[in-house]
C-alpha positions as a LaTeX table, in Angstrom:
\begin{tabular}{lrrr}
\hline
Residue & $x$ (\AA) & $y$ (\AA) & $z$ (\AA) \\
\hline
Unk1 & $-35.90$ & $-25.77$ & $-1.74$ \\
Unk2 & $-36.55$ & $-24.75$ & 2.13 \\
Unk3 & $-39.17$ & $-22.36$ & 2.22 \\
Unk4 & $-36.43$ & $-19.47$ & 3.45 \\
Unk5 & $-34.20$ & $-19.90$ & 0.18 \\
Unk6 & $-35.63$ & $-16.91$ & $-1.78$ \\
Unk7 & $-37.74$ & $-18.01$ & $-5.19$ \\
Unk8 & $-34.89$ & $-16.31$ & $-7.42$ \\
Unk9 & $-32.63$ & $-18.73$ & $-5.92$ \\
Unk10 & $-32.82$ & $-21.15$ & $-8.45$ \\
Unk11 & $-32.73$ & $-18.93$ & $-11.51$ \\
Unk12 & $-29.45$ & $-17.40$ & $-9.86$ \\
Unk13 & $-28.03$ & $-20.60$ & $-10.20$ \\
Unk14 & $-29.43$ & $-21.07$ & $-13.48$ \\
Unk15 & $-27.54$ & $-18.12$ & $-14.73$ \\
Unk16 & $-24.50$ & $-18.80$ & $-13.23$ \\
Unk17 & $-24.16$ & $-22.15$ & $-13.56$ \\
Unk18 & $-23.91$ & $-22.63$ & $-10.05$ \\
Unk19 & $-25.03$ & $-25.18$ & $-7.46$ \\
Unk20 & $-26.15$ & $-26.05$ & $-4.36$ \\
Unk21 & $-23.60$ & $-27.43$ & $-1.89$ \\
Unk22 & $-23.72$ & $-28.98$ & 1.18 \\
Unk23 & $-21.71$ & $-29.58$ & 4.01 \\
Unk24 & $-22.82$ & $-30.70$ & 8.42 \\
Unk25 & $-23.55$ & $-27.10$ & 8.39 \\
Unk26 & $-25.87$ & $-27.08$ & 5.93 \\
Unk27 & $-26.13$ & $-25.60$ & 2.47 \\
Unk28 & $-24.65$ & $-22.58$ & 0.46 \\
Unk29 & $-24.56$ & $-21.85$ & $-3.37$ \\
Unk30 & $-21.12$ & $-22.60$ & $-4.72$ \\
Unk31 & $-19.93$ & $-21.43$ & $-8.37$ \\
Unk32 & $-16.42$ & $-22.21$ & $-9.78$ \\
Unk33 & $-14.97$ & $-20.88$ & $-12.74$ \\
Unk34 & $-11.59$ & $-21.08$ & $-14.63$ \\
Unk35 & $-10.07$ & $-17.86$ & $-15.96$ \\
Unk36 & $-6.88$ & $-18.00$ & $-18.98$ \\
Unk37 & $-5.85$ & $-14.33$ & $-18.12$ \\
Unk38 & $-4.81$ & $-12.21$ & $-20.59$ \\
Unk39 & $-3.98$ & $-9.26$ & $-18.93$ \\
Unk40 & $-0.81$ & $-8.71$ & $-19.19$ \\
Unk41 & 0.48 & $-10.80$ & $-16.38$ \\
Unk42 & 1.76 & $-14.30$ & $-16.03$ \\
Unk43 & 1.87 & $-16.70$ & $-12.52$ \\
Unk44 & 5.12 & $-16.65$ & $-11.00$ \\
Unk45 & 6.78 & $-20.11$ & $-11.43$ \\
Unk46 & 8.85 & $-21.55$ & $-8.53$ \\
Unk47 & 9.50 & $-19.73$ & $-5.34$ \\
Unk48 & 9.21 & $-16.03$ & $-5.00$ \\
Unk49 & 12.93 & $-14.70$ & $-3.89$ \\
Unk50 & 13.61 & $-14.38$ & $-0.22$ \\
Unk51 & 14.59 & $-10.46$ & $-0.89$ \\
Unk52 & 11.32 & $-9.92$ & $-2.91$ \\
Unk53 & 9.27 & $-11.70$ & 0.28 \\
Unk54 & 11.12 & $-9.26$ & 2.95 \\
Unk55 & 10.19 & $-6.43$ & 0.39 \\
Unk56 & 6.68 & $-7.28$ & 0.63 \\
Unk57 & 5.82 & $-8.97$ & 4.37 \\
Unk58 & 8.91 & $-9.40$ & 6.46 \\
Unk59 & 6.59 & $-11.07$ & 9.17 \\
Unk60 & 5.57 & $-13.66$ & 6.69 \\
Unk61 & 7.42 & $-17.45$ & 6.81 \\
Unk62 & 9.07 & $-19.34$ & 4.19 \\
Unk63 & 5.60 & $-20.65$ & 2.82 \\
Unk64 & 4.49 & $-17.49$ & 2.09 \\
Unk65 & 7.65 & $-17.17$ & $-1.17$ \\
Unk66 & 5.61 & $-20.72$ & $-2.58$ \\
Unk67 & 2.93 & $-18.90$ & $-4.82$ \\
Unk68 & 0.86 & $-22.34$ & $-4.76$ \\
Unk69 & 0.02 & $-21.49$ & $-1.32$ \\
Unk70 & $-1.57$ & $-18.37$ & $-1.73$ \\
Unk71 & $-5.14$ & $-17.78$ & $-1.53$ \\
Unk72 & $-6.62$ & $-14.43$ & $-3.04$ \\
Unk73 & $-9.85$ & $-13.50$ & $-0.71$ \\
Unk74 & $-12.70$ & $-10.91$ & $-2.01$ \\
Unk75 & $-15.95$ & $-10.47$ & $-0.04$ \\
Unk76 & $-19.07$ & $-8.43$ & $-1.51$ \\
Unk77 & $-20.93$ & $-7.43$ & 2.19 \\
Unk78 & $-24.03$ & $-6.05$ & 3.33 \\
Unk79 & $-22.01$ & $-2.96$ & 4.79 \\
Unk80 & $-19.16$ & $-0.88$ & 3.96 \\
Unk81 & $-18.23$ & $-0.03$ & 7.35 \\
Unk82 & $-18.16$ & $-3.15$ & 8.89 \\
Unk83 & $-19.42$ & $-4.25$ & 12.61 \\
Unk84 & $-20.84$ & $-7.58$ & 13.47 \\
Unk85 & $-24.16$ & $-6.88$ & 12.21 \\
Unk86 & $-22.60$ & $-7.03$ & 8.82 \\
Unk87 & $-22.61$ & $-10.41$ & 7.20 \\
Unk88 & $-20.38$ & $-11.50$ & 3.87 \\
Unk89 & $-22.64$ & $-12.54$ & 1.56 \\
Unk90 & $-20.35$ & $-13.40$ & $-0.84$ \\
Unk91 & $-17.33$ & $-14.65$ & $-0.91$ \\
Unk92 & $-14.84$ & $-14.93$ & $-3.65$ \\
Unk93 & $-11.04$ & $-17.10$ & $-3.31$ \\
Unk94 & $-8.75$ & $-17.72$ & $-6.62$ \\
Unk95 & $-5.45$ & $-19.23$ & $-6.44$ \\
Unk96 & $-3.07$ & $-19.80$ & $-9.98$ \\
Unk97 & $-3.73$ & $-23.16$ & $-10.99$ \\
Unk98 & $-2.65$ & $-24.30$ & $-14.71$ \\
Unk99 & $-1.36$ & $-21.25$ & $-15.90$ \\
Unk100 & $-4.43$ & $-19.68$ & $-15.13$ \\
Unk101 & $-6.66$ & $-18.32$ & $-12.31$ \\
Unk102 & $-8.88$ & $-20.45$ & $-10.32$ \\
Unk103 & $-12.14$ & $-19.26$ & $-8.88$ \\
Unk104 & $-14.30$ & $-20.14$ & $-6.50$ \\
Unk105 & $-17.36$ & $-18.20$ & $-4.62$ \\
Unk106 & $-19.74$ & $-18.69$ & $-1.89$ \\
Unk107 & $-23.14$ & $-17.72$ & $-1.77$ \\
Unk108 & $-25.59$ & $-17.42$ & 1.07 \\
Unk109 & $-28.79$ & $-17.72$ & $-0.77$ \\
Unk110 & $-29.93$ & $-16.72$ & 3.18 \\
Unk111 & $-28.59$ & $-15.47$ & 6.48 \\
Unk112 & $-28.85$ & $-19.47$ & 7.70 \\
Unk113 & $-26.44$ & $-20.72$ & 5.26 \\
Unk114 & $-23.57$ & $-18.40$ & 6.73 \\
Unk115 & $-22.47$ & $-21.33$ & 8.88 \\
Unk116 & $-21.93$ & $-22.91$ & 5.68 \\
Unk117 & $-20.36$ & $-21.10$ & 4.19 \\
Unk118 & $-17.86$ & $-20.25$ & 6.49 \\
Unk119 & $-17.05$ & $-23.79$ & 6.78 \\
Unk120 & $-16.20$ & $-24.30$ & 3.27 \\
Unk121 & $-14.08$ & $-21.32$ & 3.08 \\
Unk122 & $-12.26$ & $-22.64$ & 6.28 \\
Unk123 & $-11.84$ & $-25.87$ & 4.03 \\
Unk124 & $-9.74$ & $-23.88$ & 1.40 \\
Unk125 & $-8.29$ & $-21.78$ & 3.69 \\
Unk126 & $-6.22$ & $-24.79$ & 5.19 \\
Unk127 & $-5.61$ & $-25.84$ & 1.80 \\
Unk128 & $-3.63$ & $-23.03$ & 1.32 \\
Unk129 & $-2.75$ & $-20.92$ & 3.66 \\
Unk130 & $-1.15$ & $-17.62$ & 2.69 \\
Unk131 & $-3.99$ & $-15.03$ & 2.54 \\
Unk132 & $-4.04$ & $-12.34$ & $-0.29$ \\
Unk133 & $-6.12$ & $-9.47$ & $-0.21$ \\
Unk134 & $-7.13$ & $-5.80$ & $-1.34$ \\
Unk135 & $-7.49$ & $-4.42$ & 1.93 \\
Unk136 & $-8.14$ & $-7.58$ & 3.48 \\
Unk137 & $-6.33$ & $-6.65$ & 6.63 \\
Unk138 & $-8.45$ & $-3.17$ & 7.28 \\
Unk139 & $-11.86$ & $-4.88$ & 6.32 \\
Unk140 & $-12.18$ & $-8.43$ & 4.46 \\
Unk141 & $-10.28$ & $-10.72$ & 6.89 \\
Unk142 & $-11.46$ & $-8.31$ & 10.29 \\
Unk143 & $-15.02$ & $-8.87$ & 9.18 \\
Unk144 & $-14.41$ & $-12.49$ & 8.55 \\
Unk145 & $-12.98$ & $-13.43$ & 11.69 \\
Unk146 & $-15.69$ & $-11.31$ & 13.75 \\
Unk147 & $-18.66$ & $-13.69$ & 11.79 \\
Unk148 & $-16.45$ & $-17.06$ & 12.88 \\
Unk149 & $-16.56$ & $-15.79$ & 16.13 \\
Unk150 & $-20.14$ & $-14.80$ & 16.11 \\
Unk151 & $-21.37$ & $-18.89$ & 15.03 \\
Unk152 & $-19.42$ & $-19.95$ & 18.48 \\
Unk153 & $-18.85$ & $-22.99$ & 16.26 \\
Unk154 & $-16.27$ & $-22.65$ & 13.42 \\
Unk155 & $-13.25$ & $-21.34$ & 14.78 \\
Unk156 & $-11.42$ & $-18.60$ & 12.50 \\
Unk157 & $-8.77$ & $-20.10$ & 10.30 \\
Unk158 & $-5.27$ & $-18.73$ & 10.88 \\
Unk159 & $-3.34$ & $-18.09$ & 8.34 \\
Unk160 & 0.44 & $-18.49$ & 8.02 \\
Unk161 & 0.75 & $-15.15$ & 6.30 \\
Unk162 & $-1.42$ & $-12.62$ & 5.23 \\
Unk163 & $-0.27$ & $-10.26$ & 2.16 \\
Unk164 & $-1.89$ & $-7.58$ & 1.42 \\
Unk165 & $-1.30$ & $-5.67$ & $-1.39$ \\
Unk166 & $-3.01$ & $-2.03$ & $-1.16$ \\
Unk167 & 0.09 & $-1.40$ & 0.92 \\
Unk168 & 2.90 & $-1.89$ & $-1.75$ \\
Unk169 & 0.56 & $-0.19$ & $-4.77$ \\
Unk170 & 0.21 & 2.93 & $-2.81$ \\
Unk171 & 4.44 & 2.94 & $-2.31$ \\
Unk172 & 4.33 & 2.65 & $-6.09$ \\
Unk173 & 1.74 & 4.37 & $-7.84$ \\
Unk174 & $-0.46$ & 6.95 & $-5.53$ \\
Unk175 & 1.54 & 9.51 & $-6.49$ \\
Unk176 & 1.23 & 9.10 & $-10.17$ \\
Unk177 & $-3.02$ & 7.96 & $-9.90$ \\
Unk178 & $-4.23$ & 9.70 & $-7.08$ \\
Unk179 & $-6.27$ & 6.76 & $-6.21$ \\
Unk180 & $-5.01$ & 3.65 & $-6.08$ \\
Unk181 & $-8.68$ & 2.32 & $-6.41$ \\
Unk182 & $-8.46$ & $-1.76$ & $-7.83$ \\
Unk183 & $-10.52$ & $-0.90$ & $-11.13$ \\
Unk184 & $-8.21$ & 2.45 & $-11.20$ \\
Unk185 & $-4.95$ & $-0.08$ & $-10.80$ \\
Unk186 & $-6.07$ & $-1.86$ & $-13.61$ \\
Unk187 & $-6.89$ & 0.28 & $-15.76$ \\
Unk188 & $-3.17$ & 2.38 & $-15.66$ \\
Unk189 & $-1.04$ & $-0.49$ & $-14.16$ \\
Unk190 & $-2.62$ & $-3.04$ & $-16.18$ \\
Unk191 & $-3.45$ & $-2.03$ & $-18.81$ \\
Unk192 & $-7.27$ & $-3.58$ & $-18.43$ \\
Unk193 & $-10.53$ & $-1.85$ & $-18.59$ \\
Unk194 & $-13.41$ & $-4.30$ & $-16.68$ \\
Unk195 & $-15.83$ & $-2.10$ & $-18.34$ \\
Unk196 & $-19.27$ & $-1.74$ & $-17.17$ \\
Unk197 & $-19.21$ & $-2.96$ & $-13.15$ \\
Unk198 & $-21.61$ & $-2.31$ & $-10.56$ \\
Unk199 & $-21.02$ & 0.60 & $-8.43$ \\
Unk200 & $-19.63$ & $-1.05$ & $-4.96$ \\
Unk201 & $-22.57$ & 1.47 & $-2.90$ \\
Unk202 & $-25.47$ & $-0.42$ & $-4.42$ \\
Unk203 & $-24.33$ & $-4.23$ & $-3.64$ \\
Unk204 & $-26.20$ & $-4.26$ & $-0.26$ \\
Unk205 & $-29.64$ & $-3.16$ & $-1.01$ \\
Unk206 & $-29.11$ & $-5.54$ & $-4.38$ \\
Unk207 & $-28.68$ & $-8.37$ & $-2.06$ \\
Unk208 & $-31.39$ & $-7.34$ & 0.47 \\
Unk209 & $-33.97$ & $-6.73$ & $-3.01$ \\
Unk210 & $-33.02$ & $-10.50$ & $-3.34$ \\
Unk211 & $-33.78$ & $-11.66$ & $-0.02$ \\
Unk212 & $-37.12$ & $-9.53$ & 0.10 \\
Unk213 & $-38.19$ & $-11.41$ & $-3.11$ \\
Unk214 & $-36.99$ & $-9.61$ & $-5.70$ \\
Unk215 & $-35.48$ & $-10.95$ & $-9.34$ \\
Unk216 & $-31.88$ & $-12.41$ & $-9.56$ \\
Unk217 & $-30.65$ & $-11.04$ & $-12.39$ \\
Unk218 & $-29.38$ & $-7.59$ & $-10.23$ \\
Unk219 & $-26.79$ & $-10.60$ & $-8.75$ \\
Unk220 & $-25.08$ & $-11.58$ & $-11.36$ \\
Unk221 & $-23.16$ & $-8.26$ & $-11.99$ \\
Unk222 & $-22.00$ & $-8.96$ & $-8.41$ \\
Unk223 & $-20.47$ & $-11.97$ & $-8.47$ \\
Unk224 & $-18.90$ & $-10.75$ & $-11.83$ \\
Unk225 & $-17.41$ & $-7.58$ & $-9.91$ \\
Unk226 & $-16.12$ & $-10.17$ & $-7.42$ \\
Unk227 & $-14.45$ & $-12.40$ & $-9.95$ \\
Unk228 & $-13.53$ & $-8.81$ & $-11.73$ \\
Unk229 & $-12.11$ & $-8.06$ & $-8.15$ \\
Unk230 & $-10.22$ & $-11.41$ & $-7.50$ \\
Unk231 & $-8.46$ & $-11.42$ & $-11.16$ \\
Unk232 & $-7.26$ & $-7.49$ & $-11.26$ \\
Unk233 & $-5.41$ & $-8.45$ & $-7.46$ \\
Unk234 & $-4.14$ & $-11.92$ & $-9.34$ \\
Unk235 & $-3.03$ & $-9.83$ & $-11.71$ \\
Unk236 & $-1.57$ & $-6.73$ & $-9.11$ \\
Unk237 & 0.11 & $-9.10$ & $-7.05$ \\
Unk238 & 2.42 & $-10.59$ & $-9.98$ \\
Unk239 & 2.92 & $-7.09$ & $-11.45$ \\
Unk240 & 4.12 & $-6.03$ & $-7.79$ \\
Unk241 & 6.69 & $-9.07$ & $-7.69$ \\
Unk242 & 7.72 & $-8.59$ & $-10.90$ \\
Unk243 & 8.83 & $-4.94$ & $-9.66$ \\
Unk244 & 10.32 & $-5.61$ & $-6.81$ \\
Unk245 & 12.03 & $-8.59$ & $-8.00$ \\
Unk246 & 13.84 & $-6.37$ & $-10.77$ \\
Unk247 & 12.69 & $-2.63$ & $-10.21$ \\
Unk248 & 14.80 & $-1.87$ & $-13.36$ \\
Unk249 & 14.20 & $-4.69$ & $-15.34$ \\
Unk250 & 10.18 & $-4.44$ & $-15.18$ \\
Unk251 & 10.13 & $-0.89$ & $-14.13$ \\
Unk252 & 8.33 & 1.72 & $-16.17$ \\
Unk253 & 9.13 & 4.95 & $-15.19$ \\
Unk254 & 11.18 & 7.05 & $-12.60$ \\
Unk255 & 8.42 & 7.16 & $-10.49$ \\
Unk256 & 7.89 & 3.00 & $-10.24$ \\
Unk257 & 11.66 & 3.08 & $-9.14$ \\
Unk258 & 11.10 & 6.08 & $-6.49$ \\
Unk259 & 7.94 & 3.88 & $-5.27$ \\
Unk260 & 10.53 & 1.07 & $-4.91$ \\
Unk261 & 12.97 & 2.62 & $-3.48$ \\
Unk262 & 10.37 & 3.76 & $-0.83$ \\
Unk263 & 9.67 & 0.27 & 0.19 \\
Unk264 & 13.71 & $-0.63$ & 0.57 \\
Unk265 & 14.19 & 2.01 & 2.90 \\
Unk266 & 10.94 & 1.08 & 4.68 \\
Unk267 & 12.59 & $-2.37$ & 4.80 \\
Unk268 & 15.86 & $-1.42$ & 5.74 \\
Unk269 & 17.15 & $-2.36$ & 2.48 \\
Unk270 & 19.48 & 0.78 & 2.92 \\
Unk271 & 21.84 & 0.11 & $-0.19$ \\
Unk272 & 19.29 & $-1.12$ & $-3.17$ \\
Unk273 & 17.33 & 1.74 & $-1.96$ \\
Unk274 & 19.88 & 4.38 & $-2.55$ \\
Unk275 & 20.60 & 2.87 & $-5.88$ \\
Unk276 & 17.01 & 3.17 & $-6.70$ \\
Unk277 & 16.67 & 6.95 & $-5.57$ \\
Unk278 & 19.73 & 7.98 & $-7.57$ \\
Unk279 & 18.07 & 5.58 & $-10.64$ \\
Unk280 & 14.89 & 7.74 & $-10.42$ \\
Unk281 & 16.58 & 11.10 & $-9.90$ \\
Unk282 & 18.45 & 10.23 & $-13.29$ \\
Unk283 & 14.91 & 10.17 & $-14.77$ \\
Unk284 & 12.05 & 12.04 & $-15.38$ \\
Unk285 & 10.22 & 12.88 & $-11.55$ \\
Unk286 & 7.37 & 15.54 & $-10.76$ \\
Unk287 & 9.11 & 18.46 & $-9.52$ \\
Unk288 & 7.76 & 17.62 & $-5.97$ \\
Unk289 & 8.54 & 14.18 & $-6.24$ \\
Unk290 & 12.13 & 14.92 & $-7.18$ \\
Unk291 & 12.92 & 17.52 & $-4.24$ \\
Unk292 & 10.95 & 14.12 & $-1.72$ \\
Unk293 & 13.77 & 12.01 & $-3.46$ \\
Unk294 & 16.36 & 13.96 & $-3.39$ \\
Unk295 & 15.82 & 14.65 & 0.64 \\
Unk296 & 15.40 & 10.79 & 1.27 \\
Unk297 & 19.09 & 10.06 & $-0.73$ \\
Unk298 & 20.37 & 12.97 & 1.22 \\
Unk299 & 19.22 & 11.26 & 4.58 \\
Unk300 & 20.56 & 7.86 & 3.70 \\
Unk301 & 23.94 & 9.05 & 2.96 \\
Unk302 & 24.02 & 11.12 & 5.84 \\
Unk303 & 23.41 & 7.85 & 7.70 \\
Unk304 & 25.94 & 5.63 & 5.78 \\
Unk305 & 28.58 & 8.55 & 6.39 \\
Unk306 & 28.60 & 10.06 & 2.47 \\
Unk307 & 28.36 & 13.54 & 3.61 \\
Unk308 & 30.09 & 14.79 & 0.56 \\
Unk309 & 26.50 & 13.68 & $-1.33$ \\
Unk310 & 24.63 & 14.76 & 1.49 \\
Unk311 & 26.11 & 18.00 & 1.35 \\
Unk312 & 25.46 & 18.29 & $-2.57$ \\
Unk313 & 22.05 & 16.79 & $-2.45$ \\
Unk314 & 20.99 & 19.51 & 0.32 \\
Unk315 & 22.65 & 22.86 & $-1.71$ \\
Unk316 & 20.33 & 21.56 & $-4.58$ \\
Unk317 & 17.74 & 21.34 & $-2.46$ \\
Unk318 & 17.79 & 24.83 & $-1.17$ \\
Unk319 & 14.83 & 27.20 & $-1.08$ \\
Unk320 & 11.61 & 28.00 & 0.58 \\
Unk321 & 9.85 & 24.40 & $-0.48$ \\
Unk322 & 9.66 & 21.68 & 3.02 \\
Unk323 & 12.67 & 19.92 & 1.71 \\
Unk324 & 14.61 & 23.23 & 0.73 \\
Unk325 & 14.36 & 24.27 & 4.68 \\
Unk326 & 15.29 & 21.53 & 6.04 \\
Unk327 & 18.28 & 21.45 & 3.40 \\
Unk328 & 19.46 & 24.80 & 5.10 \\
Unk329 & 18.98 & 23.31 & 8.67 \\
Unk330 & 21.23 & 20.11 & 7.42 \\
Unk331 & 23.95 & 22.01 & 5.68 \\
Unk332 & 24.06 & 24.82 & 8.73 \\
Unk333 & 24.68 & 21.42 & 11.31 \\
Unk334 & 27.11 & 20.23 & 8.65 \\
Unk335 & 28.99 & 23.66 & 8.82 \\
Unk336 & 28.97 & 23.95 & 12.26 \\
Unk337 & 29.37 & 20.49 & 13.50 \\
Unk338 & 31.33 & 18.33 & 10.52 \\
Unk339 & 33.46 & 21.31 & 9.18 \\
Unk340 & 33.30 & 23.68 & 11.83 \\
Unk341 & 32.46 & 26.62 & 10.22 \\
Unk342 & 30.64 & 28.45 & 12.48 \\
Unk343 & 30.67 & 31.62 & 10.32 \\
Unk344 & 29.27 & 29.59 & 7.51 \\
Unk345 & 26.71 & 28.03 & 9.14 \\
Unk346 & 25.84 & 31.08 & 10.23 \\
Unk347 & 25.81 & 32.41 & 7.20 \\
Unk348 & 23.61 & 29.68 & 6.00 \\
Unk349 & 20.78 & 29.96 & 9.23 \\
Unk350 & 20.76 & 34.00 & 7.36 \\
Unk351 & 20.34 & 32.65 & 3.66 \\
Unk352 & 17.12 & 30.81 & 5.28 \\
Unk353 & 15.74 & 33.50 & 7.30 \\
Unk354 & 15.81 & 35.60 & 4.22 \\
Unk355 & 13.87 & 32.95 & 2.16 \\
Unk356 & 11.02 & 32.47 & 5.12 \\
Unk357 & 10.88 & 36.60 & 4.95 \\
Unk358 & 10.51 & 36.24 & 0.61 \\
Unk359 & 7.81 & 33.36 & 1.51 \\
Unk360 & 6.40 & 35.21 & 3.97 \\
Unk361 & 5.99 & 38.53 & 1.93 \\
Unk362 & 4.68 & 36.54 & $-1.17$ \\
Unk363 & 2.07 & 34.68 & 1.15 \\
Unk364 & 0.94 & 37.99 & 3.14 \\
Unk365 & 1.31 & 35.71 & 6.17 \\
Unk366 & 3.41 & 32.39 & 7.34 \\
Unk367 & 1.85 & 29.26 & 7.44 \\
Unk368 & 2.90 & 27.77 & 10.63 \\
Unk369 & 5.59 & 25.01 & 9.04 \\
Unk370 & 6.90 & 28.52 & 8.03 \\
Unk371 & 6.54 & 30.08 & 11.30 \\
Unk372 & 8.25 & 27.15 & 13.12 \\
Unk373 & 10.73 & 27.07 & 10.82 \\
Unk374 & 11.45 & 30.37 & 11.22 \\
Unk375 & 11.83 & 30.01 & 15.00 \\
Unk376 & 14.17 & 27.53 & 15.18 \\
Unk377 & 16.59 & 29.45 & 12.47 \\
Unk378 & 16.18 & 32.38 & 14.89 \\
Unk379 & 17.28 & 30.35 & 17.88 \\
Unk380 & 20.28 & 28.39 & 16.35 \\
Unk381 & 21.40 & 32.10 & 14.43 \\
Unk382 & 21.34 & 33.50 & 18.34 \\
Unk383 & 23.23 & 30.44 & 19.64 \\
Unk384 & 25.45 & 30.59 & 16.81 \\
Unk385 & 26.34 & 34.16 & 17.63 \\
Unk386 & 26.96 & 33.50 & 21.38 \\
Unk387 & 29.21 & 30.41 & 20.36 \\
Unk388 & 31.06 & 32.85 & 17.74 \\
Unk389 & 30.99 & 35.78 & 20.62 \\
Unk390 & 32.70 & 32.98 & 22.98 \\
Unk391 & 35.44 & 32.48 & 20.51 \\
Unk392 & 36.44 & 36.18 & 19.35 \\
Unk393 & 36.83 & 36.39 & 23.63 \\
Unk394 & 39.10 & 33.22 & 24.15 \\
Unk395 & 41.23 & 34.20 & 21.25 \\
Unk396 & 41.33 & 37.74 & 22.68 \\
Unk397 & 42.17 & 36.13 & 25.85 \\
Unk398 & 44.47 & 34.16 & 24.50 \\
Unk399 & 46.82 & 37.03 & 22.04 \\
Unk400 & 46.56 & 39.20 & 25.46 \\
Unk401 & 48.52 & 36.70 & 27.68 \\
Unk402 & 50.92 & 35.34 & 25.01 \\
\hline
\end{tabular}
């Protein structure tokens, strides 16, 4: 062993059954493992839909819908916030391989076998080369490219297409978790408790214990959270295609559909996502949820010319709640612009201005949405009344020299 390799090194490997390996770069401890999930998900076989893909990452090319190309990515760091003093100790790929999940991870037993690592991971990275990550784009991959860049000898690896999937889970379940924390996803999505793991604040000075000297067995409940980590986004990433493959079909709830329906319209997919909202306003939402839904429908048929459901959306809508103003702003433009009603728009822009004065009076004082609000009811009533002042005169005008 060189004389920088800490002592534990060798018991680590012991433990994990892992080994050294060795590439013109050097050396690195490698461990690979074979997982028969059974958490409730299965790989997808053949290609992932073209609809499904443009749901997900409509940057992404055509290799990204072959599920044999992906590569799930994990790194364990010696820094949460990232910066090119912080290295990636460890890191952890998986890609579905025999019904299963394949994993592999890299270990720099010392700062000198980063170069090594990096290589190797470059090696599987060309393999296949659709990235898929937790976060990956905000911090994995960012950090990972900066430490290529830093050996001025391995260049970064580019991936085809990057996925990342904290984007689509908080679409689809913040509002029902709160957090949309991996271990929290996993637990409520599913349906898998990882039990005890090590708290993600206490990996670095675990790894720098190591490198001082100090045991290995504080390691190995790393590399388990990173194989922990690798399997629960395996197992995320085919409960997300399932969804959005057949929202109705694998969805559980009103709100998975609303969290779909939230990534059509994101995607342009105007029509499924109206479909979707209407599916989840026919269930059970959160009250706030419901009133967010019911505004979003109300837009889309606005813009696909419904007005009729616009219309009916926005009187349900009504009241002193974000969505209920705005509902009296829409159905006082319908009024005066669609149907022109002047008189009942204006009677509308009064309806609100009483509701801000109720709010107003219950609060003790407007919050400023309220206050804004109120100020642009106040000018539209006083245009309305100048436009309604202009046509008493011109039909005046007009009985006087018939």
């Amino acid at each position: 062993m060189a004389p920088d390799i800490p002592e534990g090194s060798a018991r680590l490997a012991e433990i994990l059954g892992a080994s050294a390996r060795g590439n013109r770069y050097g050396e690195h401890l490698g461990l690979r493992r074979w997982f028969s999930e059974s958490i409730g998900w299965e790989p997808p076989e053949g290609e992932i839909a073209r609809a499904v893909l443009r749901l997900l990452a409509p940057e992404a090319g055509a290799e990204a819908r072959d599920p044999r190309q992906w590569l799930f990515l994990d790194t364990e760091t010696t820094g949460l916030a990232g910066g090119s003093g912080t290295y990636a100790f460890l890191v952890g790929i998986a890609w579905w391989d025999a019904g299963g999940l394949e994993v592999e991870q890299f270990f720099m037993r010392e700062h000198s076998e980063e170069h090594s690592l990096l290589a190797a991971l470059a090696e599987r990275m060309a393999e296949r080369p659709v990235l898929v990550t937790f976060n990956g784009k905000s911090f994995d991959w960012p950090l990972l490219e900066t430490r290529y860049r830093m050996t001025r000898a391995i260049p970064p690896p580019a991936p085809r297409a990057h996925l990342d999937f904290l984007h689509p889970a908080r679409n689809l379940w913040r509002l029902r978790l709160g957090s949309v924390r991996l271990p929290e996803l996993e637990r409520h999505v599913l349906g898998w408790n990882r039990g005890t793991d090590v708290m993600s604040e206490l990996i670095p000075s675990i790894y720098y214990d190591f490198l001082r000297g100090g045991p290995a067995e504080p390691l190995v409940p790393i590399f388990h959270h990173n194989q922990m980590d690798l399997r629960g986004l395996a197992g995320l990433a085919a409960r997300v295609l399932a969804l959005l493959g057949d929202p109705e079909a694998h969805g559980r709830d009103a709100l998975e559909l609303y969290g779909v329906s939230r990534i059509c319209e994101r995607r342009g997919d105007v029509a499924r996502a109206r479909t979707l909202y209407e599916r989840s306003l026919a269930g059970e939402l959160p009250a706030e949820t419901g009133r967010a839904a019911q505004r979003q429908l109300a837009w889309l048929a606005k813009r696909g010319g419904d007005l009729g459901l616009a219309r009916e959306l926005w009187e349900k809508l009504l009241g002193d709640s974000r969505e209920g103003l705005e509902a009296y702003e829409q159905l006082a433009i319908y009024h005066e612009h669609r149907a022109r009603d002047p008189h009942g728009a204006r009677s509308i822009v009064r309806r609100a201005l009483a509701e801000l004065g109720k709010a107003e009076c219950r609060a003790g004082v407007g919050s400023n949405t309220q206050r804004q609000s109120r100020a642009r009811f106040e000018r539209r009533l006083a245009r309305l009344e100048r436009k309604m002042g202009r046509m008493l005169l011109d039909a005046s005008q007009s009985e006087a020299t018939s």
